[in-house]
């Protein structure tokens, strides 16, 4: 079986899901190969560019060594140069950044466009790469199934172009797709199975048992419980980072699942957590086998028992990930212990600096606790990546000002900042209380438009962000040091900010 991670996503680390499926197959004696076509495809395009522009090749070296991260301006220039390289052979209908793919011909949220991308696969910028690589993998092989991991919207068009190529050239091979994005699509009330002409099977949620059932293999529960992700394939890749990042996961879903704005709640995704001891064991195993520079926790929220277990572990590998403002972080000694056990940075969803807004969205956090936690993390030497959401139904201009004031007042505790405008999850509880309208005629959209009950619409918010919030020196300073494109994924490598 061939497992593929398609373009385009950030190629700074390997994908986190396929190594688990690979380990499942290995444990059940099924031959498999994982190919990261996202990384390989970007390398293919860059190689063409470097052949014509050999003097630009050093940018490829800079992004993979610490030299590229010594100076923030150099880093930004390197990203810009590599982006130019990726787009060098493209017509003006497609754009590739190091984290995204955009096409004016194919809308990723329209199933008809994705089917069209499958039909017109020769139009895709990765076609030459597919044509070069896939015959080497498939000709004279006995591969009967290809599993494609579709996690992000930016992979959608290239995924369907890949499927089109495979259907045309290898019609006997079955195509299975799974991953976060396809799971969200299938859970949408408007899902109408539009891809059944090109896809043989769709997996929703975790694929381990589904894959074995699909292959008619009786799952060995003992083996499933004890298996570890198989990252052996990454030996062939030199990802766009100056150190080896290994993704790790302690849970799927969210144990809280109450925030009214969150797709986890809207989709009612189950919370599936590994035993705490298993997470620690996995960290030790991955540290020994792959000698990572950094662990990237993929969890929506690293839960408090895992945080506690890490403080009691022997882990010495730096790590970061999302967590919630949990009460154990109110203990300064606990934060200090986390730091000694590798915690480099925590990503935290604050969303708003107005308690009323937080309460209305069931965020389950108190601003007075947030301040204590941020202060503790700063004192312990743990960086913070803070996520803010403007435009939720309970927010208005006055609340947004409160958020801005909060950020200014506590700016010294905030290392990095991400600000987004709220999207209303389709078919969510909160959407039923709003005056909604169709965002677009796209059948795969996961969001509804809504008339904000307080008139605090997207245009007002954009104006506020541009003309007020982003003009504040203290906020500007945080935004200016937040790495573009790769964001949190590269934050660790900026020594001057450590
Ligand atoms: S926002 Fe975070 S804490 Fe809230 S439900 Fe979603 S994943 Fe859970």
Coordinates of N, CA and C and ligand atoms in Angstrom, one line a residue, residues 253-265 299-301 322-324 326 349 351 361-363, ligand 1:
X253 N -9.4 15.4 19.2 CA -10.6 16.1 19.7 C -10.2 16.9 20.9
X254 N -11.2 17.2 21.7 CA -10.9 18.2 22.8 C -11.7 17.7 24.0
X255 N -11.1 17.7 25.2 CA -11.8 17.2 26.4 C -12.8 18.2 26.9
X256 N -12.6 19.5 26.5 CA -13.5 20.6 27.0 C -14.8 20.6 26.0
X257 N -14.5 20.8 24.8 CA -15.5 20.8 23.7 C -16.8 21.6 24.0
X258 N -16.6 22.7 24.6 CA -17.8 23.5 24.9 C -17.8 24.9 24.3
X259 N -16.6 25.3 23.7 CA -16.5 26.7 23.1 C -17.5 26.8 22.0
X260 N -18.4 27.7 22.0 CA -19.5 27.7 21.0 C -19.0 28.0 19.6
X261 N -17.8 28.7 19.5 CA -17.3 29.1 18.2 C -16.5 28.0 17.5
X262 N -16.2 26.9 18.2 CA -15.2 25.9 17.8 C -15.8 24.8 16.9
X263 N -15.1 24.5 15.8 CA -15.6 23.4 15.0 C -15.6 22.0 15.7
X264 N -14.7 21.9 16.7 CA -14.7 20.6 17.5 C -16.1 20.4 18.1
X265 N -16.7 21.4 18.6 CA -18.0 21.3 19.2 C -19.1 21.1 18.0
X299 N -2.0 18.0 19.4 CA -3.3 18.0 20.1 C -4.0 19.4 20.0
X300 N -5.3 19.3 20.0 CA -6.0 20.6 20.1 C -5.7 21.3 21.4
X301 N -5.6 20.5 22.5 CA -5.3 21.0 23.8 C -4.5 19.8 24.5
X322 N -0.4 23.3 21.6 CA -1.6 24.0 22.1 C -2.0 23.4 23.5
X323 N -2.3 24.3 24.4 CA -3.0 23.8 25.6 C -4.0 24.9 26.0
X324 N -4.7 24.6 27.1 CA -5.7 25.6 27.6 C -5.1 26.3 28.8
X326 N -5.1 26.0 31.8 CA -5.4 25.1 32.9 C -4.9 25.6 34.2
X349 N -5.3 29.6 23.3 CA -6.4 30.3 22.8 C -7.0 31.2 23.8
X351 N -8.6 34.2 22.8 CA -9.8 34.7 22.1 C -10.2 36.1 22.3
X361 N -19.1 32.7 25.1 CA -18.7 31.6 24.2 C -18.3 30.3 25.0
X362 N -18.5 30.3 26.3 CA -18.2 29.1 27.1 C -16.7 28.7 27.0
X363 N -15.9 29.7 27.0 CA -14.5 29.4 26.9 C -13.9 28.8 28.1
Ligands
LIG1 S1 -11.5 26.2 21.3 FE1 -10.0 24.8 22.2 S2 -10.8 24.4 24.3 FE2 -12.5 25.3 23.1 S3 -13.6 23.5 22.4 FE3 -12.2 24.1 20.7 S4 -10.4 22.9 21.0 FE4 -11.6 22.8 22.9

